[in-house]
Structures are given as C-alpha cells and as structure tokens.
CSV table of C-alpha atoms and ligand atoms in Angstrom, one decimal:
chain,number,residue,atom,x,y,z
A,1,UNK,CA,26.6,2.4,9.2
A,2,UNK,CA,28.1,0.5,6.1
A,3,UNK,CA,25.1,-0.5,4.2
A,4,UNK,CA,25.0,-3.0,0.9
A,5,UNK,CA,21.7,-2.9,-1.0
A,6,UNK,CA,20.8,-6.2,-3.4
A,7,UNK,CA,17.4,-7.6,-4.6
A,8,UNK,CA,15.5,-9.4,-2.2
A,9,UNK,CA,15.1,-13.2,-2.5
A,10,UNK,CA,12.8,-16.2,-1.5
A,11,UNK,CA,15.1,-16.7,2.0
A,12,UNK,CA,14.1,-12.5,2.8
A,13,UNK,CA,10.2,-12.9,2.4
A,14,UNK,CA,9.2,-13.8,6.0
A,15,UNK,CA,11.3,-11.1,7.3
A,16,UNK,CA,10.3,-8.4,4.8
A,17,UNK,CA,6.1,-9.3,5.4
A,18,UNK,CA,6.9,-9.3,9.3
A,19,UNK,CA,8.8,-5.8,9.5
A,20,UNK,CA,6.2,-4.1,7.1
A,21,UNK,CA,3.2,-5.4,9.6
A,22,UNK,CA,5.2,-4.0,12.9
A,23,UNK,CA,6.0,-0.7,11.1
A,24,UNK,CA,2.4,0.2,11.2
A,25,UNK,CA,0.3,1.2,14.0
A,26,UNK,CA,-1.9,-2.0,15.0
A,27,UNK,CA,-5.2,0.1,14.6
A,28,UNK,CA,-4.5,0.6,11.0
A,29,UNK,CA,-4.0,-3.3,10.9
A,30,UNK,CA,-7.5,-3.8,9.6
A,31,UNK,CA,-6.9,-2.2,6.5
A,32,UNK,CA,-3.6,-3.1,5.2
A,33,UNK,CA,-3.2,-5.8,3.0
A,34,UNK,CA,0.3,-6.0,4.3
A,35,UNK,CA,-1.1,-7.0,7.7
A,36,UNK,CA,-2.7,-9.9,6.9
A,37,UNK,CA,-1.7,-13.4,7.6
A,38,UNK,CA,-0.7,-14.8,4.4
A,39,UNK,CA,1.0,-11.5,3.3
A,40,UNK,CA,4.5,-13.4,3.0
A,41,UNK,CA,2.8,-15.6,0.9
A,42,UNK,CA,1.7,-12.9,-1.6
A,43,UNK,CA,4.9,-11.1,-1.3
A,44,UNK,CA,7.1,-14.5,-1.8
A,45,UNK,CA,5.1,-14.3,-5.8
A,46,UNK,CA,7.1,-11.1,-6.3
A,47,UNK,CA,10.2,-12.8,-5.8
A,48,UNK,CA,9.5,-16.1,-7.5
A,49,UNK,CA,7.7,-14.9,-10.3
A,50,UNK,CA,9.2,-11.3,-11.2
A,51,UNK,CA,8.7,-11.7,-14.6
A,52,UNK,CA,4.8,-11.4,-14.1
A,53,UNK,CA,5.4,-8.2,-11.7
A,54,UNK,CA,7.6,-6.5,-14.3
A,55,UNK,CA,8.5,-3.2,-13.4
A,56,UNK,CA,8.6,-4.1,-9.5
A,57,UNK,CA,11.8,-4.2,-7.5
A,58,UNK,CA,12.1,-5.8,-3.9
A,59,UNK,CA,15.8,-3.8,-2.7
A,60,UNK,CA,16.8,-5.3,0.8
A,61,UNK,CA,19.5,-3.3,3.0
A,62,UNK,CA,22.0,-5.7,4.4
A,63,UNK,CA,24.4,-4.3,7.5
A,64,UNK,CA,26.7,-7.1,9.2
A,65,UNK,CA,24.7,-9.9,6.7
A,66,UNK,CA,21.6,-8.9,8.9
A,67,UNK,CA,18.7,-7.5,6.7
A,68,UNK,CA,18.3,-4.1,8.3
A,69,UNK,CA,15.7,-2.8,5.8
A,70,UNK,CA,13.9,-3.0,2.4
A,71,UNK,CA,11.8,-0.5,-0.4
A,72,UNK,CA,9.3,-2.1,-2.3
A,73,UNK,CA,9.1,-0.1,-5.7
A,74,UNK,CA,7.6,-0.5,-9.0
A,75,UNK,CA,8.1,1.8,-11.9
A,76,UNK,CA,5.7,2.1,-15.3
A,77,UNK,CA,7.2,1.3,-19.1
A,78,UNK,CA,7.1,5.1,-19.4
A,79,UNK,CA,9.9,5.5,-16.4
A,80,UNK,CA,7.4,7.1,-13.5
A,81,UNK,CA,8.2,5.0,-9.9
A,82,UNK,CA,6.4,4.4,-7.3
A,83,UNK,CA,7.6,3.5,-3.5
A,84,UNK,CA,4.9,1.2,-1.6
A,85,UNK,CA,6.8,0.4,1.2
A,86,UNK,CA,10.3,1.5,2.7
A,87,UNK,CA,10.8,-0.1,6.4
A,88,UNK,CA,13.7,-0.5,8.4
A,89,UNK,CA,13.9,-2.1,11.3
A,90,UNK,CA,13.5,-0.3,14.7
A,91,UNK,CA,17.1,-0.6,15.7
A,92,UNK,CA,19.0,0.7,12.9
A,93,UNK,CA,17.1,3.9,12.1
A,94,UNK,CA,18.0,7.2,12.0
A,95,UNK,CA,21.7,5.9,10.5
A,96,UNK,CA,21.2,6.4,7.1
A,97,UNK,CA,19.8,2.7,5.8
A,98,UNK,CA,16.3,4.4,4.1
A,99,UNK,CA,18.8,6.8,2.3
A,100,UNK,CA,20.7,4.1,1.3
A,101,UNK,CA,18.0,2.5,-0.1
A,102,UNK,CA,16.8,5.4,-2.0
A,103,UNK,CA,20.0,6.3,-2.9
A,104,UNK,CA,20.7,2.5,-4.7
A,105,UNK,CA,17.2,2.6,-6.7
A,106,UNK,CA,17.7,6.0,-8.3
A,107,UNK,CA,21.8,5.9,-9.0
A,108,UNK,CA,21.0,2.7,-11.0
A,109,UNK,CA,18.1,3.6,-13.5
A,110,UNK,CA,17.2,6.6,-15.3
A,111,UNK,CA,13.5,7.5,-13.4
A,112,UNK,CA,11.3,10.4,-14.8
A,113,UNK,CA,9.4,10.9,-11.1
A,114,UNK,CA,9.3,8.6,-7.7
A,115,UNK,CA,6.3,9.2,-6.0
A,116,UNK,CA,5.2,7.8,-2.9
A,117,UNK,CA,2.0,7.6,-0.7
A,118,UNK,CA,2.9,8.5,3.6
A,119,UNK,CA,0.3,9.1,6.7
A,120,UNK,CA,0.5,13.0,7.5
A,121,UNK,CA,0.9,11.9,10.9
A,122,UNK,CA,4.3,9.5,10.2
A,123,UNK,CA,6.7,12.4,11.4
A,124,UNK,CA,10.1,10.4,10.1
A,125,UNK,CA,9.3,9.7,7.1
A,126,UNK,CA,8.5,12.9,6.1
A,127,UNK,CA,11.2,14.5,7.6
A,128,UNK,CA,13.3,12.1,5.2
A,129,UNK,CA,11.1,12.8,2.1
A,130,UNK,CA,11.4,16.2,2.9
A,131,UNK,CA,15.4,16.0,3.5
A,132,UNK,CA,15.4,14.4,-0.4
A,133,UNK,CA,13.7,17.1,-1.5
A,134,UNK,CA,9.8,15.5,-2.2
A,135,UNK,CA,7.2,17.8,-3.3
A,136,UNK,CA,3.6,18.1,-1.5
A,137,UNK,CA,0.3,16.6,-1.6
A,138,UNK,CA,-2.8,15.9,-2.9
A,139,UNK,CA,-4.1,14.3,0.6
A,140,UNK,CA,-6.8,11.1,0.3
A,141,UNK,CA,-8.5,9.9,3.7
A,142,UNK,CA,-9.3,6.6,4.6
A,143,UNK,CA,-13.0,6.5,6.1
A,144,UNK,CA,-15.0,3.6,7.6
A,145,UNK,CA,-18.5,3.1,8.6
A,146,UNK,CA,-20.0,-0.1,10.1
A,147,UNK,CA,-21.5,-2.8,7.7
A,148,UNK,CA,-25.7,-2.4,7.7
A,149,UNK,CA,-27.3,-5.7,8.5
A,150,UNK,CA,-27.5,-8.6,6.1
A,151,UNK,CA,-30.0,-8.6,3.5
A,152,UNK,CA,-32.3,-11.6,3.3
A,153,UNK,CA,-30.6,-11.6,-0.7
A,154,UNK,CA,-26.9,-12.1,-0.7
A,155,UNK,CA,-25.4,-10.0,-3.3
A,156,UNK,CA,-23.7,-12.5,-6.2
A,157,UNK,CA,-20.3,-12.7,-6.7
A,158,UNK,CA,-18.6,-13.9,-9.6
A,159,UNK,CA,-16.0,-16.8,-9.2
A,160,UNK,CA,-16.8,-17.2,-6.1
A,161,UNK,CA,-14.4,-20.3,-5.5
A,162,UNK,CA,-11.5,-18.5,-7.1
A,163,UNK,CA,-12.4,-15.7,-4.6
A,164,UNK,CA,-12.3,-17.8,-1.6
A,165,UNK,CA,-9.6,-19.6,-2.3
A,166,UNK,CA,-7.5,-16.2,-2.9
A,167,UNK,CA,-9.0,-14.7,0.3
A,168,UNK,CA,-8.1,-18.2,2.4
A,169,UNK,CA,-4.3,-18.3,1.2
A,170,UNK,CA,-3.2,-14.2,1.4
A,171,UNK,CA,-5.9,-13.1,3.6
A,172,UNK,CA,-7.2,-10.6,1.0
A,173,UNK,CA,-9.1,-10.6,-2.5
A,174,UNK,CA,-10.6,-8.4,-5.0
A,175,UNK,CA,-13.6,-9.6,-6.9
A,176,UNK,CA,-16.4,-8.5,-9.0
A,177,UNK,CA,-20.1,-9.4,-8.4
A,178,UNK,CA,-23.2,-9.9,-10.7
A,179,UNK,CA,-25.9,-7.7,-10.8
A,180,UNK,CA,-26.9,-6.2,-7.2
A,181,UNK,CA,-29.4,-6.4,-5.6
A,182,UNK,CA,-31.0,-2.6,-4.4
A,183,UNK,CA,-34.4,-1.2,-3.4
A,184,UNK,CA,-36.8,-1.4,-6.3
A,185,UNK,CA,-34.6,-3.5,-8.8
A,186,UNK,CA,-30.7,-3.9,-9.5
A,187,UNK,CA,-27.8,-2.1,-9.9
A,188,UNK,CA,-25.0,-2.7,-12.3
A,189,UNK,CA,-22.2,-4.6,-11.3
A,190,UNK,CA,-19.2,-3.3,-8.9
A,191,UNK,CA,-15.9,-4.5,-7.7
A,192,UNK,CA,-14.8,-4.6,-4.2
A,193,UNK,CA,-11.7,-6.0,-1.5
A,194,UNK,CA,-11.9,-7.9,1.3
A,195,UNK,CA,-9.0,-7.2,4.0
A,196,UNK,CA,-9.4,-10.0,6.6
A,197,UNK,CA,-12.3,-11.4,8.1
A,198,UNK,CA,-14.1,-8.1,8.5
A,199,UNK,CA,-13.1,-5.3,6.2
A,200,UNK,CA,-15.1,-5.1,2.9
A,201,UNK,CA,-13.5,-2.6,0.9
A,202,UNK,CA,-15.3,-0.1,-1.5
A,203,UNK,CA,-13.4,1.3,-4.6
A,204,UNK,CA,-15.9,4.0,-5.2
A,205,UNK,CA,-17.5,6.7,-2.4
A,206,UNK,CA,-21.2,5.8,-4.5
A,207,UNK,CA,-20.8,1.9,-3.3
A,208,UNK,CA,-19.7,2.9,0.6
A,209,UNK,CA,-22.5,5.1,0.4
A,210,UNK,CA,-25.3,2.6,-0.8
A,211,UNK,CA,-26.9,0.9,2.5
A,212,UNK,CA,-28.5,-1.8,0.1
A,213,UNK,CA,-25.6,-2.8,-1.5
A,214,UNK,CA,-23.3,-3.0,1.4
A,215,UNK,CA,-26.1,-5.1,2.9
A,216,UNK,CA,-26.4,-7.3,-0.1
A,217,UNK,CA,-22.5,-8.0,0.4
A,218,UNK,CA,-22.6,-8.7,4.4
A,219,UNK,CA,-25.3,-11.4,3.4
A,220,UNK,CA,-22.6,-12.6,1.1
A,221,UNK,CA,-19.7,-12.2,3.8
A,222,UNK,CA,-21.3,-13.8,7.2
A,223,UNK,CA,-18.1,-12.1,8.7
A,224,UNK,CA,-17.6,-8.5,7.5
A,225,UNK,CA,-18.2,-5.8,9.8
A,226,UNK,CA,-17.5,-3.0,8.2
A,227,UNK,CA,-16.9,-0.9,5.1
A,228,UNK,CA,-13.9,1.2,4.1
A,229,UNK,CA,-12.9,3.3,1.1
A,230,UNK,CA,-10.2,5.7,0.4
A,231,UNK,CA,-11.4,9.0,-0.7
A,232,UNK,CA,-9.6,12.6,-2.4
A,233,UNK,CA,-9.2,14.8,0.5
A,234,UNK,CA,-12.4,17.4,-0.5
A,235,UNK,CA,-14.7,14.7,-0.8
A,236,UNK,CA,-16.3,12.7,2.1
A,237,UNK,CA,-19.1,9.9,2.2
A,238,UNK,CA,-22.7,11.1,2.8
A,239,UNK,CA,-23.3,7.9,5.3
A,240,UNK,CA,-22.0,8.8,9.3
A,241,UNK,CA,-18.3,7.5,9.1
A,242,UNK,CA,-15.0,7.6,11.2
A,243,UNK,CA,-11.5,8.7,9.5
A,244,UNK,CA,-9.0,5.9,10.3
A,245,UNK,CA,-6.0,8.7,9.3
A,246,UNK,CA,-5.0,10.3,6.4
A,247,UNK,CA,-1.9,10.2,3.7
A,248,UNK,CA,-0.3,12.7,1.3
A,249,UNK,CA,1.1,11.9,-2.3
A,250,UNK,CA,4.9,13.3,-2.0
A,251,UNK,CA,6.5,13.0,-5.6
A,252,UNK,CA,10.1,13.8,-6.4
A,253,UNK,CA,10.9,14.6,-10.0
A,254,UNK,CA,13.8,13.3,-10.5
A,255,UNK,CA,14.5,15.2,-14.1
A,256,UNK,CA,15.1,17.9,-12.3
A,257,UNK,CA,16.9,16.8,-9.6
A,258,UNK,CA,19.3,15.1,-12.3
A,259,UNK,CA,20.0,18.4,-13.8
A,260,UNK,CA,20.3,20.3,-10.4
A,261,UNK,CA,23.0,17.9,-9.2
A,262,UNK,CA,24.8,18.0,-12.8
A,263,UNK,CA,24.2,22.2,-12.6
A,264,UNK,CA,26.2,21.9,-9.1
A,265,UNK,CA,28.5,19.3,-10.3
A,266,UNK,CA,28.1,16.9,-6.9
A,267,UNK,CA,26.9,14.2,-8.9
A,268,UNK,CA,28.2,11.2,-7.4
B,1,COA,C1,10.8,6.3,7.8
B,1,COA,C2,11.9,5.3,7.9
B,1,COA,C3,11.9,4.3,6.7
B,1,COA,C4,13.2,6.1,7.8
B,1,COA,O1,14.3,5.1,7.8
B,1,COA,P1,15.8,5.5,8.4
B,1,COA,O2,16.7,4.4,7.9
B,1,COA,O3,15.7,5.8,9.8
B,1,COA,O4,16.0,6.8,7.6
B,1,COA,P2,17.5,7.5,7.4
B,1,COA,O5,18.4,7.1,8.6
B,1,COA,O6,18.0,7.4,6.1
B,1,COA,O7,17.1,9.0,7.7
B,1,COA,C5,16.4,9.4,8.9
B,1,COA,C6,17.2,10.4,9.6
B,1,COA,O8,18.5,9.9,10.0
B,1,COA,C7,19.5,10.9,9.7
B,1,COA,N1,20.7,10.1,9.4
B,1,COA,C8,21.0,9.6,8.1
B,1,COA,N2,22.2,9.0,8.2
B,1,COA,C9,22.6,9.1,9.4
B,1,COA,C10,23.8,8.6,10.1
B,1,COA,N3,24.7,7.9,9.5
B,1,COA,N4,23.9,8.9,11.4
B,1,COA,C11,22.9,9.6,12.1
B,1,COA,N5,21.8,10.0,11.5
B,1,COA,C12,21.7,9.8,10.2
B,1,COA,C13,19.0,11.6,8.5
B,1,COA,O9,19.5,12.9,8.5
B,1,COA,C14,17.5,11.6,8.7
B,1,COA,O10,17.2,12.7,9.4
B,1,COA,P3,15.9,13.6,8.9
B,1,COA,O11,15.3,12.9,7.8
B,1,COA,O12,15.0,13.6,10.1
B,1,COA,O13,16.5,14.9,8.5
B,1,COA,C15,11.9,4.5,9.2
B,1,COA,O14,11.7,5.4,10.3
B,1,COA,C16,10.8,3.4,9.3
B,1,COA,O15,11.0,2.3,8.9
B,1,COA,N6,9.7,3.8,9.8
B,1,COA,C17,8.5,2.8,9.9
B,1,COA,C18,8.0,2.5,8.5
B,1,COA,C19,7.6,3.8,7.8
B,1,COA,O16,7.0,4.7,8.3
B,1,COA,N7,7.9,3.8,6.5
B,1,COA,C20,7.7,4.9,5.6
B,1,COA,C21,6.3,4.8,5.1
B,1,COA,S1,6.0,5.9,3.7
C-alpha cells in the first residue's frame, strides 16, 4: 500500500477524534479523554495553536487522498518522545500504514528514546512494537470503585467557572480544590479530572482511597458515579475496587537502534 505521511491539519480533526474513539473498546469509553464529546474540539487546539504544544506532532497517513491513519507524538527539549496515540483505520491494517507512520517520525529527527504506553491485552499493537524492536514494561492498572454518597459539605473547588466551562466545551477538566473537607477537620488541597459526566479521576492512590474526600467531591459533582486512578503495577487501592485493564510502558531507544542499523549498514 503506497502510503504518504504529512502533518495533520484543521480539515483532519473530526476524522482523527472519531477513529481514536472507535479504536478503543466502548467499556474503556468512560475513561478516555479521547472518547469524550468535545475531543475534536481539544484536539483541533493542537493544530491551530502548535506553537503552545511545542514539541507535539499530529503525522496523518494519506493512501488514495483518503486519511488512512495518524500517531499523535510529542517529544521533550531533551530529545525523549512519546507516542499517545497511533490508529489506523479498520480497513487498511495489517498493510504497513502504522510502520509508515513510525517509520516518517523517526527518519526525520534525531530521537534519544520513543516510548509508548499499550493495553497488555491489545494483541496488534504489540506484535508491531515488538516487530520494531520495543523493550518491556513497567505495567500500571487502571482501577475503579464506585463514588460514596454525597456529603452534606461539597468539597471547594477553585475556579469553578473556569472549570465548568472547560468541562462543558471538551467534556473533560482538571482542577484543584480548596481545603477539604474530612472527618475531624481538613485536608490539604488536591487535584483531580473529570472524564464525562460520571468519572472523577484521582491522581494519587491516597485520594481514591479517602471515602471523605471522594464524598466531599460527589456533593460537588451531582453527576459523578465513580472514582478512577491509574496505579504502578505492585500497588493497589486499600478501598474494594474493579481493574478496568491494564497497560505496559514499551520504550525503544532509538541511540542504539541508530548505531545497530549504521553497524549493519541498512540504513535507509
Ligand atoms: C495497532 C495498529 C495501529 C497497527 O496498525 P497497522 O497499520 O495495521 O500496522 P502495520 O500494518 O504497520 O503492521 C501490522 C502487521 O502488518 C504487517 N504488514 C506490514 N506491512 C504489510 C504489508 N504491506 N502487507 C501485509 N502485511 C503487512 C506487519 O508485518 C505487521 O505484522 P506484525 O506486527 O503482526 O508482525 C492498528 O491495528 C490499530 O489502529 N489498532 C487500533 C488502535 C490501537 O490499538 N492503537 C495502538 C495503541 S498503543
């Protein structure tokens, strides 16, 4: 399959935010950013703004003037990259378009490592990573546990207009709240996501953990149902919880590879 790879622009965005959303299973849906409605609208910033994302690069794969795929990457001032999404559409797999995609971003810059984050279970993809020669691991889990009932005190949020007018447009938000409310006092501030109408998602294992402040929050959130964090594979909440599914870090150091290909002289 003859495959051209360019930067994405403005005219790509609906396509690129619809493909990512059907590439993942619709139970994992609740979590993903990506899935929400209003994700074309974050991802169309990218594109019109890239010189506030620097570092990030939107490459689109274009077969027959049909976008056939696209890898979302960014990569640090000190040269380490980072691959948050590579999708190609349903019909044109297994011919070669992720490759080519791959293939584009690293024969064009000089990267010290490309790492990536991919579900265990996602068979394809990690035959590919495994093709290109990624190394293994560490493994993080995503848990969730349902939301305890609303406290008669919501907990306070700061910039709470900001918030919900971030949360109405994308359909997801970060934000930091005052002091919370627990049994017997407060607690120091913490920061947490919302994904949709129901996720509330935790940054640290002690705040999925803490029934008080989770209910604090739901009394802020009328419509969150439950709580999710991502957590390193030998850790796991102390609350009862179900694991959604669980990813691997795959890194490819691509110093090495460099001087493997020269050492064999198939540099292309
Ligand atoms: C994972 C994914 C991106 C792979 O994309 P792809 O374009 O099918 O990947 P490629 O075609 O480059 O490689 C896939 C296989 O096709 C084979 N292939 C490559 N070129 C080929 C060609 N011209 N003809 C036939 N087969 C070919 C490769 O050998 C490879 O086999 P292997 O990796 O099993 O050994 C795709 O399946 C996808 O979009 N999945 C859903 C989203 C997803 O899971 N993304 C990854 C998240 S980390």
């Amino acid at each position: 399959m003859s495959v051209e790879v360019r930067p994405a622009v403005l005219a790509d965005v609906p396509l690129l935010a619809d493909l990512t959303a059907r590439s993942f299973d619709e139970s994992l849906h609740p979590y993903l950013t990506v899935a929400q409605a209003g994700a074309a609208r974050f991802l169309a910033l990218v594109v019109t703004h890239p010189h506030l994302h620097p570092g990030r690069e939107l490459l689109v794969a274009v077969s027959e003037e049909a976008v056939v795929g696209y890898a979302d990457l960014r990569t640090s001032p000190k040269g380490d990259a980072f691959l948050s999404y590579l999708c190609v559409v349903e019909e044109a797999r297994g011919r070669g378009v992720a490759t080519a995609l791959l293939d584009a971003f690293r024969a064009e810059r000089s990267h010290r490592s490309l790492a990536l984050d991919v579900f265990t279970s996602n068979g394809p993809a990690n035959a590919l990573y495994d093709r290109l020669g990624f190394g293994r691991g560490p493994l993080s889990t995503w848990v969730t546990r349902p939301l305890p009932a609303a406290a008669s005190v919501p907990a306070p949020v700061e910039a709470f207009a900001t918030q919900h007018a971030t949360q109405e447009a994308y359909g997801f938000s970060q934000f930091r709240t005052g002091d919370l409310p627990v049994a017997g006092g407060m607690r120091a501030p913490s920061t947490f996501g919302r994904i949709g109408e129901t996720v509330l998602k935790c940054l640290t294992l002690a705040d999925f953990d803490d029934d008080d402040v989770l209910a604090a929050l739901r009394a802020s959130f009328p419509t969150t149902t439950e709580a999710f964090v991502i957590v390193a594979d030998d850790s796991r909440p102390a609350s009862p919880h179900r694991v959604v599914v669980t990813s691997e870090r795959r890194t490819l150091d691509t110093r090495q590879d460099a001087t493997r290909t020269r050492r064999h002289g198939s540099a292309a």
